[in-house]
XYZ file of C-alpha atoms in Angstrom:
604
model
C -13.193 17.795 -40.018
C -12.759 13.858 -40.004
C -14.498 11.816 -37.209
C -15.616 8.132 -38.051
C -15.082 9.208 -41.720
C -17.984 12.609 -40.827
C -17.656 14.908 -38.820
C -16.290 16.358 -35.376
C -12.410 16.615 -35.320
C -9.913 17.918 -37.232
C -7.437 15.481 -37.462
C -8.265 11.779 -36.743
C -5.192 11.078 -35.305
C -5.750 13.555 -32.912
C -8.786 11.433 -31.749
C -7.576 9.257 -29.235
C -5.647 12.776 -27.145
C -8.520 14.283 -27.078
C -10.464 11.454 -25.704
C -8.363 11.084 -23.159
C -8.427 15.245 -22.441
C -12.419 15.171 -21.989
C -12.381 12.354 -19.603
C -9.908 13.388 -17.124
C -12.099 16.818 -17.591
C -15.271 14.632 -16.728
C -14.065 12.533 -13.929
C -12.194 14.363 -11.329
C -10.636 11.109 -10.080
C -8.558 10.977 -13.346
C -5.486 12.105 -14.597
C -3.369 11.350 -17.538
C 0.369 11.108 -17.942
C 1.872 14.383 -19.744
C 3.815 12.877 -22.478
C 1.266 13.427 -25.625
C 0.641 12.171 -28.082
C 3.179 9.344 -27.539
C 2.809 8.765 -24.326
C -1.207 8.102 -23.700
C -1.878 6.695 -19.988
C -4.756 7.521 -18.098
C -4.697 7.121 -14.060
C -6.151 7.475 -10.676
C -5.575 11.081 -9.727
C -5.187 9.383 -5.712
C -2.539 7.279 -6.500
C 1.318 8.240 -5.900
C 4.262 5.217 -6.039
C 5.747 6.892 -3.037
C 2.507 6.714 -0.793
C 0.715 4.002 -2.606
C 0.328 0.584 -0.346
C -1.650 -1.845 -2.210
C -0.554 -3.618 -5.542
C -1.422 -1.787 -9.177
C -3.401 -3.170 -11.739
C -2.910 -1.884 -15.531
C -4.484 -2.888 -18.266
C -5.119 -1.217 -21.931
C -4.138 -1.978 -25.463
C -5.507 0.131 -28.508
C -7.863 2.652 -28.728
C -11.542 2.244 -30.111
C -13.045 0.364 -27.596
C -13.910 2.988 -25.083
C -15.090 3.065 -22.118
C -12.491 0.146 -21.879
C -10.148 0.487 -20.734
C -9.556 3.733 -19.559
C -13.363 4.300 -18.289
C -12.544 1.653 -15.383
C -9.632 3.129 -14.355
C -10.294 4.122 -10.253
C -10.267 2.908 -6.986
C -11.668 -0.702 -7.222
C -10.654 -1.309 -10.640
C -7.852 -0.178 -12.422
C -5.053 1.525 -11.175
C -3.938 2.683 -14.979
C -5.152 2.237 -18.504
C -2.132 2.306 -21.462
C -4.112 3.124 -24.509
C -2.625 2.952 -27.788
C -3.588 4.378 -31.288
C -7.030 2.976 -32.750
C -7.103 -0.702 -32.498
C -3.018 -0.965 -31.977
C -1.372 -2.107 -29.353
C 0.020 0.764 -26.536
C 4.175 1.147 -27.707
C 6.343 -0.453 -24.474
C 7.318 3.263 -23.667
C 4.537 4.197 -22.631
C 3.481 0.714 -20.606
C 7.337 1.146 -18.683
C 5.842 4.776 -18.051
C 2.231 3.450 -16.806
C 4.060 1.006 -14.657
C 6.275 3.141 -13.578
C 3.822 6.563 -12.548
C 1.892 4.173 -10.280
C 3.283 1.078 -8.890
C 4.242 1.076 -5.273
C 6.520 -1.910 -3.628
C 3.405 -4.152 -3.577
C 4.305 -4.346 -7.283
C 1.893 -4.434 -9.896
C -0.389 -6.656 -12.510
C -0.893 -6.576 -15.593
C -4.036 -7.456 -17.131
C -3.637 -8.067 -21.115
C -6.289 -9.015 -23.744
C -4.685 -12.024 -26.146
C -3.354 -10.264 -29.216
C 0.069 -11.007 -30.282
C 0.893 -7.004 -30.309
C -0.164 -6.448 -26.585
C 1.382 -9.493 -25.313
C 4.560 -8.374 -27.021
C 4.723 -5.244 -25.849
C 3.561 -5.594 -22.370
C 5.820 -8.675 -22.554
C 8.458 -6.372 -23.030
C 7.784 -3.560 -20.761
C 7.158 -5.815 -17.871
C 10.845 -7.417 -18.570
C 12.039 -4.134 -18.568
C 10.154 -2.541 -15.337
C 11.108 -5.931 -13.526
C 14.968 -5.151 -14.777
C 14.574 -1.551 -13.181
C 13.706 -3.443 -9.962
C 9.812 -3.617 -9.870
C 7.626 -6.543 -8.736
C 5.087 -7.050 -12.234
C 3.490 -10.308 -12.944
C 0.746 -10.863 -16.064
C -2.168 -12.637 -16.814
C -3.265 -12.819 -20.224
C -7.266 -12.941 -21.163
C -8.650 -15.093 -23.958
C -12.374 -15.531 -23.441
C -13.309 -15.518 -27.356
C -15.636 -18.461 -27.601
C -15.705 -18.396 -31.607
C -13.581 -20.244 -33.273
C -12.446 -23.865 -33.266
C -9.400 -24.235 -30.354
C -6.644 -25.223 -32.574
C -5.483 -21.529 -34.159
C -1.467 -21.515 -34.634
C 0.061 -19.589 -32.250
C -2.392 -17.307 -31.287
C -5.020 -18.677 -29.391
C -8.330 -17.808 -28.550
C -8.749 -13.777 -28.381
C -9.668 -11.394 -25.567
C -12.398 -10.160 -25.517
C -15.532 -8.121 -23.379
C -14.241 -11.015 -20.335
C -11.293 -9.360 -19.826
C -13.717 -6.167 -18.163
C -14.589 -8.688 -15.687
C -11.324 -10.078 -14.927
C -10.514 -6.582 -14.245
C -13.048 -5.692 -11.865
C -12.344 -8.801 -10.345
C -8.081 -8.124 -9.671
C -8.676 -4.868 -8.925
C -11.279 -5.670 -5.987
C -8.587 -7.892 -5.005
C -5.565 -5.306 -4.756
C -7.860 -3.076 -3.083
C -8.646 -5.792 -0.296
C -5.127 -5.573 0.525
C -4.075 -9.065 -0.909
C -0.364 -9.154 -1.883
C 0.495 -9.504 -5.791
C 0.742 -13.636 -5.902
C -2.913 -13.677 -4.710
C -4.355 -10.929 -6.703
C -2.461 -12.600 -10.038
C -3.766 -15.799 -8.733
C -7.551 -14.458 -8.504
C -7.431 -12.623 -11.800
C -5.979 -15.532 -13.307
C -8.688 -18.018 -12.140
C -11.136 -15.185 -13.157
C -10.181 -15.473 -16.951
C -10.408 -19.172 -16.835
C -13.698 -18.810 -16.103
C -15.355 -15.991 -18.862
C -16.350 -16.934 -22.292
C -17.344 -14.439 -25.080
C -18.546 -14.309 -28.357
C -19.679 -11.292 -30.208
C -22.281 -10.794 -33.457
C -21.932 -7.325 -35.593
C -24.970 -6.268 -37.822
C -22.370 -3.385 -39.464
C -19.109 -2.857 -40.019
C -17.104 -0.315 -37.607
C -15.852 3.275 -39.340
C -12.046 3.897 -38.706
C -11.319 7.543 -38.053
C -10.921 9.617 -41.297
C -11.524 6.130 -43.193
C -14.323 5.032 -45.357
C -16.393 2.128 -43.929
C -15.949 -0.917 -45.629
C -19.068 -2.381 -47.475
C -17.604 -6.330 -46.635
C -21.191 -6.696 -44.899
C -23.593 -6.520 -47.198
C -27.849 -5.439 -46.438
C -29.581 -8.563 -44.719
C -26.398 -10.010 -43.177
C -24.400 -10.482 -40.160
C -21.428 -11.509 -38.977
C -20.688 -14.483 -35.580
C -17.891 -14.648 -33.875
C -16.198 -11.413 -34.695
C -13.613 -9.599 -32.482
C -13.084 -5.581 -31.771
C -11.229 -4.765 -34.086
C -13.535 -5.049 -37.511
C -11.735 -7.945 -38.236
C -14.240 -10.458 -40.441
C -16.384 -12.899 -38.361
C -16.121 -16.891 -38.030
C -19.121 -16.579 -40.284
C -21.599 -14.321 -42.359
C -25.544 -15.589 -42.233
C -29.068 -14.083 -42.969
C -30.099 -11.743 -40.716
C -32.336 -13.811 -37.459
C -34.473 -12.907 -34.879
C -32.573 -11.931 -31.636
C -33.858 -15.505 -29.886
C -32.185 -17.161 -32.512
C -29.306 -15.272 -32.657
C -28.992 -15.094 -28.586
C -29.511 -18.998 -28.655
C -27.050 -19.828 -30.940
C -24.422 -17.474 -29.036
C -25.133 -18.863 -25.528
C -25.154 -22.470 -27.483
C -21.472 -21.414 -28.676
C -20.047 -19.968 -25.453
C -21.218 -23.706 -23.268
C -20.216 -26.112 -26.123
C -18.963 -29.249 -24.815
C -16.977 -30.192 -27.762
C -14.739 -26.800 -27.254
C -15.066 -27.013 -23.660
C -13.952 -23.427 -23.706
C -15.756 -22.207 -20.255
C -16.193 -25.013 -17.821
C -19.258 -24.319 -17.278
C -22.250 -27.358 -16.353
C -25.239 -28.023 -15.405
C -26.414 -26.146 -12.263
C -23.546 -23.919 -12.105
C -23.602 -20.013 -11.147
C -23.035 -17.462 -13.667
C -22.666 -13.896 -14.649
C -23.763 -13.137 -17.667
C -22.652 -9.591 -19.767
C -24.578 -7.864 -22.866
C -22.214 -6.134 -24.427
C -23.180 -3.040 -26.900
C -20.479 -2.675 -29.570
C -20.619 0.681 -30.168
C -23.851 1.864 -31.941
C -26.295 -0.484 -30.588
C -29.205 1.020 -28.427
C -29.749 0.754 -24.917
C -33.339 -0.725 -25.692
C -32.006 -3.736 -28.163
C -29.128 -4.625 -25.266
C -31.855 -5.183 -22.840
C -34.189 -7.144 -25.348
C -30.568 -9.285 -25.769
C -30.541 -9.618 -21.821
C -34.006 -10.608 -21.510
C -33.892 -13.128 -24.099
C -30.728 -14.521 -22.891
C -31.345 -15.073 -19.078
C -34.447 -17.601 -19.546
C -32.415 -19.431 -22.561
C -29.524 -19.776 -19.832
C -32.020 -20.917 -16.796
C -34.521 -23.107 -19.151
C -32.111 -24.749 -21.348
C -28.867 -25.011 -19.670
C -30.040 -24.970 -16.619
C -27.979 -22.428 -14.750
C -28.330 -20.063 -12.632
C -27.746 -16.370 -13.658
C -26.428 -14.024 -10.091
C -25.592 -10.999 -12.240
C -26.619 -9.315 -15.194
C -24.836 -6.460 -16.586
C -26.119 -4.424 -20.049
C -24.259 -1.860 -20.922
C -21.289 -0.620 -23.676
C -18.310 -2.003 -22.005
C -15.930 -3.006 -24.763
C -16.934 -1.399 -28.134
C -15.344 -1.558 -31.688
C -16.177 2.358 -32.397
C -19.395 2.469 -34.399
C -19.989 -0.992 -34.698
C -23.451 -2.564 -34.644
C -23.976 -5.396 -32.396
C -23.703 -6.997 -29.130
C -21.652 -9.766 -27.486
C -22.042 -12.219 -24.808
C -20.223 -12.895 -22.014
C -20.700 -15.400 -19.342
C -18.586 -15.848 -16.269
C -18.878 -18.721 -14.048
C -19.653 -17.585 -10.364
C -19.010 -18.328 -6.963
C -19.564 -16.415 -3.451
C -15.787 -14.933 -4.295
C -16.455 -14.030 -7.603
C -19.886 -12.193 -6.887
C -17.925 -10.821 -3.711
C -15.155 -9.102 -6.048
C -18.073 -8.261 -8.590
C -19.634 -6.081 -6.236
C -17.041 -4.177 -4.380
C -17.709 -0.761 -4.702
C -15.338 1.129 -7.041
C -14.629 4.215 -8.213
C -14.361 3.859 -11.903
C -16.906 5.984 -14.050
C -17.917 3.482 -16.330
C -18.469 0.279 -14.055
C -22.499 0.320 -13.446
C -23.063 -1.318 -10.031
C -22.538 -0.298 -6.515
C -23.499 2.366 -4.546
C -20.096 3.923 -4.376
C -19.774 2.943 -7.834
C -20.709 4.799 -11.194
C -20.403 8.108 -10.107
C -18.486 8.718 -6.756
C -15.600 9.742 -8.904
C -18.076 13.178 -9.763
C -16.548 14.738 -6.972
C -17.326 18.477 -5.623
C -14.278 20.370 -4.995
C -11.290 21.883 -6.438
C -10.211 19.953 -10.077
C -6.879 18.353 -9.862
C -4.202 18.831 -12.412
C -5.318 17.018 -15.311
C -2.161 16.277 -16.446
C 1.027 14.931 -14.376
C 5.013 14.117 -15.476
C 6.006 10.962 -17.415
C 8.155 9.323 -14.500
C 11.460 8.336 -15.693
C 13.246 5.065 -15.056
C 15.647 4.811 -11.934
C 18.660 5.252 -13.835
C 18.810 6.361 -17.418
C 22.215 6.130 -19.149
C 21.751 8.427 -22.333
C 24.296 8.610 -25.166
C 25.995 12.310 -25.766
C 24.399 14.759 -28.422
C 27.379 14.372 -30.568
C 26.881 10.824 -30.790
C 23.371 11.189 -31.679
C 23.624 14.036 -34.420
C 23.789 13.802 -38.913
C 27.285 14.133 -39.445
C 28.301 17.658 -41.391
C 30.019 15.222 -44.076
C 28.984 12.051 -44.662
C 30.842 8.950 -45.744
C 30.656 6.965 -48.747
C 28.646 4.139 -46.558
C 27.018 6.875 -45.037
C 25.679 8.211 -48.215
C 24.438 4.822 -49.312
C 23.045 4.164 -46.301
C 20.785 7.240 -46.195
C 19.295 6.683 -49.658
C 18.446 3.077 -48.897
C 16.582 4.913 -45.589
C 15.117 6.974 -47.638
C 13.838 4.979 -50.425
C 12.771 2.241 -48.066
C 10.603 5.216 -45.836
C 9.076 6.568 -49.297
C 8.178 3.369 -50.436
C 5.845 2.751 -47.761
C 4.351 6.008 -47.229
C 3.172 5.768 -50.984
C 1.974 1.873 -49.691
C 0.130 3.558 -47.171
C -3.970 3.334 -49.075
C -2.743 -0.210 -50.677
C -2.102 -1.488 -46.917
C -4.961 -0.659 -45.396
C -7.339 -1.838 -48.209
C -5.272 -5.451 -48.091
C -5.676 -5.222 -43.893
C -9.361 -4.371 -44.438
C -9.452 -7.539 -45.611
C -7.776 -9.663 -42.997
C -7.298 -7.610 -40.444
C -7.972 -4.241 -38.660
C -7.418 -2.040 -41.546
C -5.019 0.023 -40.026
C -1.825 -1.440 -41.424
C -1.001 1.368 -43.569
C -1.422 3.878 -41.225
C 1.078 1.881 -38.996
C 3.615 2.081 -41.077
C 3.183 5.212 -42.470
C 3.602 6.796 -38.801
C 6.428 4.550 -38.903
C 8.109 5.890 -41.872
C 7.296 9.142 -41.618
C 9.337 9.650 -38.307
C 12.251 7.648 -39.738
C 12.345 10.338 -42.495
C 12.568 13.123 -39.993
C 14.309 11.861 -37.893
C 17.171 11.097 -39.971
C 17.476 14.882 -40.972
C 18.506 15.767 -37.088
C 19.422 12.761 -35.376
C 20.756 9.915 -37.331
C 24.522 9.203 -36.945
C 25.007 7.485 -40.894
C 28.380 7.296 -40.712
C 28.126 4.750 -38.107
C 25.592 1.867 -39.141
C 25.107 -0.008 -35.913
C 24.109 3.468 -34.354
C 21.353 4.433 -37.202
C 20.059 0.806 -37.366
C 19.115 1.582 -33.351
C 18.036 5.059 -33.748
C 15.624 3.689 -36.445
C 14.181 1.786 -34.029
C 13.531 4.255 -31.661
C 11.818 6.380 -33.731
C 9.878 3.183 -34.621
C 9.240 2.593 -30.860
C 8.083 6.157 -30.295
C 5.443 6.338 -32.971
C 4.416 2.854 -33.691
C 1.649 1.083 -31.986
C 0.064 -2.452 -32.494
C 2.440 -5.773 -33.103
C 4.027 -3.698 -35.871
C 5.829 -1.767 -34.042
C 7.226 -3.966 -31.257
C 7.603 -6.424 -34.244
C 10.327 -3.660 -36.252
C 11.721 -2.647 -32.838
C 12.629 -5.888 -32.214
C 13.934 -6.116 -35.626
C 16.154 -3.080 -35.121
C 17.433 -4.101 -31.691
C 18.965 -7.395 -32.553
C 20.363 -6.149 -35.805
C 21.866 -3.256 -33.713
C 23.204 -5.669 -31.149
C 24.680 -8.366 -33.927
C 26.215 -5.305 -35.824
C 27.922 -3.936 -32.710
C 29.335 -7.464 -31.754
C 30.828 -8.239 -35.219
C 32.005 -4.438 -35.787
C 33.423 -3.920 -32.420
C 34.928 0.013 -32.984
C 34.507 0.315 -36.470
C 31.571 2.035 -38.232
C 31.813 0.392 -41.602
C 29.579 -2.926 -42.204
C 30.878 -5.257 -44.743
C 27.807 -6.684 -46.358
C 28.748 -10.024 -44.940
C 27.978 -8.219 -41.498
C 25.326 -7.049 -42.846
C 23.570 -10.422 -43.977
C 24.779 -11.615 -40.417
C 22.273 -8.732 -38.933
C 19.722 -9.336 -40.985
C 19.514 -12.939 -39.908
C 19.897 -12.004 -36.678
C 16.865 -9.694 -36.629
C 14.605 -12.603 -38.271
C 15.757 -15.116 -35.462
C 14.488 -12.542 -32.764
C 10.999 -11.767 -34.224
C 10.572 -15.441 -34.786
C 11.658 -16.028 -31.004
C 10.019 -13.299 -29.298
C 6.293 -13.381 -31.675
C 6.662 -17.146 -32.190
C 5.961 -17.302 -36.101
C 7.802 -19.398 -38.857
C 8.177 -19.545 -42.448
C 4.566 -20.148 -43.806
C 2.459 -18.943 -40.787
C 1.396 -15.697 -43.303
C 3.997 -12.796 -41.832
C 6.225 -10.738 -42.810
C 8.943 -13.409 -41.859
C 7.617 -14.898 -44.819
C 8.893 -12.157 -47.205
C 12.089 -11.610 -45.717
C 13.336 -15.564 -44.746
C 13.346 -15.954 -48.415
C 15.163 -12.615 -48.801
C 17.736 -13.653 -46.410
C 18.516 -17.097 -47.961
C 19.420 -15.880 -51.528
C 21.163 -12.973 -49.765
C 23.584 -14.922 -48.428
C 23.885 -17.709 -50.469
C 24.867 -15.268 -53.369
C 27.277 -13.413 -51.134
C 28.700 -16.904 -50.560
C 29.156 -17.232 -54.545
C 31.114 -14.524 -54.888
C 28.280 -12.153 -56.401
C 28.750 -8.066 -56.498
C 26.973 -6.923 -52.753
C 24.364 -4.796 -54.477
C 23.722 -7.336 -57.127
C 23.115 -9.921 -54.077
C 21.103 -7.379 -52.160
C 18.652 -6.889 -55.209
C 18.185 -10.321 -56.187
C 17.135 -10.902 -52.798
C 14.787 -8.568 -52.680
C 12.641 -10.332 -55.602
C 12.953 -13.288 -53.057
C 11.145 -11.027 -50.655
C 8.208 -9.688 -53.247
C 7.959 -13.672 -54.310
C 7.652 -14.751 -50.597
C 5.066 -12.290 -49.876
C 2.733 -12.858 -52.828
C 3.004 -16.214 -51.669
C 1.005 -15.684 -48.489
C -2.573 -15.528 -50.688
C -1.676 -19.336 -50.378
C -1.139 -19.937 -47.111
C -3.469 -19.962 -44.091
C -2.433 -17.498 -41.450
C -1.267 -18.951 -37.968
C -0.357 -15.847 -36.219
C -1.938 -12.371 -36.113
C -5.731 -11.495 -36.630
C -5.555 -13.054 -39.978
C -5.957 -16.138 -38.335
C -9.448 -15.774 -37.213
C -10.656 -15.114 -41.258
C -11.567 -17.945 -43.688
C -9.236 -19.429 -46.261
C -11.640 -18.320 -49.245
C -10.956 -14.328 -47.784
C -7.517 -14.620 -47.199
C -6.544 -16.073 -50.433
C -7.965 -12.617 -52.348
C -5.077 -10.565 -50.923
C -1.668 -11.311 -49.825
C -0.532 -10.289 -46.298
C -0.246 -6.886 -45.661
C 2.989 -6.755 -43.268
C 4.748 -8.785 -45.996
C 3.969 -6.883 -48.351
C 5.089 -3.774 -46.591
C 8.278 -5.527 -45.517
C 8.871 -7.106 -49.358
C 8.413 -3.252 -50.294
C 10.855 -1.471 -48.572
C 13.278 -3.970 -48.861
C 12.813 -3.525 -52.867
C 13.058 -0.084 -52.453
C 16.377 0.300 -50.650
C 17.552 -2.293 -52.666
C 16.843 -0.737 -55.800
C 18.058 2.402 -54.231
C 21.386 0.576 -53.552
C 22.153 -0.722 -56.600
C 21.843 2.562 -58.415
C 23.735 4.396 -55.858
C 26.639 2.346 -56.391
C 26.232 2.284 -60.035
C 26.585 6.297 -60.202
C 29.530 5.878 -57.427
């Protein structure tokens, strides 16, 4: 029994299914998409694409923050919630599946907290749905108030704003507006929110011990939801203080983050993070409102108190402010249907209806058309090939490698990150392994380098995943371009791929050599691997002195300061104790099958 590292369920990553199962068992308005545990989407029970009038709004992204997002998911609000595996972004199957189970030919919106895995793979999915002929449009929420603007590529984070901005589109779609005007009023909403957040503890991952990073008499400003560290660790303060500093934070005029002044209307949110009180949010709130009237000089139209974006156990609060105006305040208090949203009186609980229970669980809809490639395409071949063979024990080795990386990870991520980085991968590697017993074709290259990443795609959450699908997809397509009908990949080809691959995660997540990511292990890797190719040297030689290019590059990150991922929101001094976790992981397996290589073709 494993829940928050104690007690309750049997296997934590089980936890976020049978979330899902007790709410739609709660609230009779809900349903959830039948495609566990891949496929985890939670919807309004009401709602039917062939019927359905008005435009869709979807949000979600990973698990841990409950109620949000799928506890505002009903008439008024949300349309759909994608959740995804604690604190990692949903996979793009199941957002295409989301989109697909519920939006009508009003289209739909997307509403997407700013985290380089969620806007990559509801980047993605919306491409996709919009390919298969729907009308989707996104707006993405940053409203952490935090940390200095300038932050690499990533920008500010979202955070307990993006609630609001949902309430807000949601009201809108279910006024009838068409899907330019409720993108336009959602967008204008998130323009408008500021956040910042202060933990007094350290959040508990499932099955996980909780990290001791926070020592007694501390806490931590300017942290996001995902136990990331803070922009800063000070002595514990009275809440005044703290509250004061916050609200001082959120209205700076050097950041200029909220435009916000003098005079202005706002709606201000206390935010509980998980395992604060009821009784210390309210002592927050009543602090805060006087601070905002007396010494900014604003006037506060809404308070809401309440758990509305957690990070699982965490201790703490954040802040939220909003700036408001009659159509703000109107949106704000349409009544709604969602379970967790506390005001109006069709709100909170209309969705406890009397009555017969719906089906809790519905069909994954499938795409309009769906080309799928023939079962003897997509089986292991009774006798493999010479490439074949090699190829399956650099798979193999390369899988291994990290599932024994698996505690290492997620210590290093602990660090600079969500912690979870390990478990990623290990999900990762783990289906690669058996999948490649039934399904992979190894005798043809191209073919296994795409099955890898759908098995990739089907497991792995969080920018991880999308990151290695889109890895797999343009070596797949580069392989099948400079192969045309032949299966076997000359290890030119195969440098050509691997380039390939590293051009598309650099395009599509927007990081370069030295922002701290795994394209910092493997642009090293790719360099010496062709330029010893180019000399003349053995393949497997080439492939193995690149990989100590890879290891170098990645142990190179402790000196660099991260520009993309949630390593860019902790300090220099933290980041320079460990090196970065994905490229370390990619360094790793790219050792591994090289190593694996080499000796295969020394036995051969």
């Amino acid at each position: 029994m494993a829940f928050q590292g104690k007690k309750l369920i049997n296997d934590p990553n089980d936890v976020v299914t049978e979330f899902i199962e007790g709410l739609v068992e709660t609230y009779t308005g809900l349903q959830y998409l039948d495609g566990f545990p891949e496929v985890k989407v939670v919807l309004r029970a009401d709602v039917s694409t062939a019927t359905y009038n008005k435009v869709a709004v979807i949000s979600g992204g990973g698990s841990g923050h409950e109620p949000a997002h799928s506890g505002f998911v009903g008439e008024g609000m949300l349309t759909a919630a994608i959740c995804g595996d604690i604190f990692a972004s949903p996979p793009v199957d199941s957002i295409l599946a989301g989109i697909r189970a519920v939006t009508g030919p009003m289209g739909c919106l997307l509403v997407v907290t700013n985290y380089t895995g969620d806007r990559l793979n509801f980047g993605l999915a919306a491409e996709q749905a919009k390919s298969e002929g729907y009308k989707v449009e996104t707006v993405i929420v940053g409203d952490d108030c935090a940390l200095p603007p300038p932050r690499g590529i990533t920008g500010r984070r979202g955070l307990a704003g993006t609630i609001l901005v949902n309430k807000v589109a949601g009201a809108a779609a279910a006024a009838g507006l068409s899907l330019a005007d409720v993108t336009a009023e959602a967008k204008r909403a998130s323009e408008m929110v500021g956040t910042m957040g202060v933990a007094l503890s350290v959040c508990t991952l499932p099955g996980q011990v909780t990290s001791d990073r926070l020592g007694p008499g501390k806490m931590e400003l300017g942290l996001g939801i995902h136990g990331e560290p803070g922009a800063a660790v000070a002595d514990l303060q009275p809440v005044d203080v703290v509250v004061s500093h916050v609200l001082k934070q959120i209205l700076s005029t050097e950041t200029n983050y909220v435009p916000i002044t003098r005079g202005n209307r706002v709606v201000l949110m206390i935010n509980g993070l998980g395992a604060t009180p009821a009784m210390e949010l309210m002592i927050a709130a009543g602090k805060a409102v006087p601070n905002l009237q007396l010494e900014h000089g604003l006037a506060v139209d809404r308070v809401y108190t309440g758990s509305f974006m957690t990070s699982l156990d965490m201790a703490g609060f954040s802040i939220t402010i909003m700036k408001a105006d009659q159509g703000i305040l109107q949106r704000l208090d349409a009544a709604t249907k969602a379970p967790y949203w506390p005001v109006g009186a069709d709100g909170a609980w209309s969705c406890l209806l009397a009555g017969n229970h719906p089906p809790a669980k519905i069909p994954v809809p499938m795409p309009p058309s769906r080309s799928s490639k023939s079962e003897e395409s997509l089986s292991r071949p009774l006798q493999l090939s010479q490439e074949g063979r090699i190829l399956e024990v650099a798979i193999e080795a390369a899988a291994n490698e990290v599932i024994n990386l698996r505690d290492s990870l997620n210590e290093w991520d602990s660090k600079v990150g969500d912690g979870d980085c390990g478990s990623t991968m290990y999900r990762g590697a783990t289906a690669i392994l058996e999948d490649m017993k039934k399904c992979y074709p190894l005798n043809d290259a191209a073919e296994t380098v795409n099955e890898i990443g759908a098995s990739i795609r089907r497991v792995m959450g969080g920018t991880s995943g999308i990151i290695y699908n889109i890895f797999c997809k343009a070596a797949y397509a580069q392989l099948k371009a400079n192969t045309k009908s032949e299966t076997v990949v000359t290890a030119k080809q195969w440098a050509e791929a691997f380039e390939a691959s590293i051009a598309a995660v650099s395009k599509y997540g927007g990081a370069v050599a030295g922002y701290r990511t795994l394209l910092d292990a493997l642009i090293p890797a790719a360099s010496v691997l062709k330029e010893r190719l180019n000399a003349g040297i053995d393949p497997s030689t080439a492939f193995l002195l690149s990989s100590e290019a890879a290891l170098a590059g990645a142990e190179s990150t402790k000196q660099m300061q991260a520009q993309a991922g949630r390593s860019t929101y902790v300090s220099g001094e933290i980041l320079a104790s460990v090196p970065d976790p994905g490229a370390m992981a990619a360094a790793a397996w790219y050792r591994a099958a090289a190593l694996a290589v080499k000796d295969k073709c020394q036995a051969s």
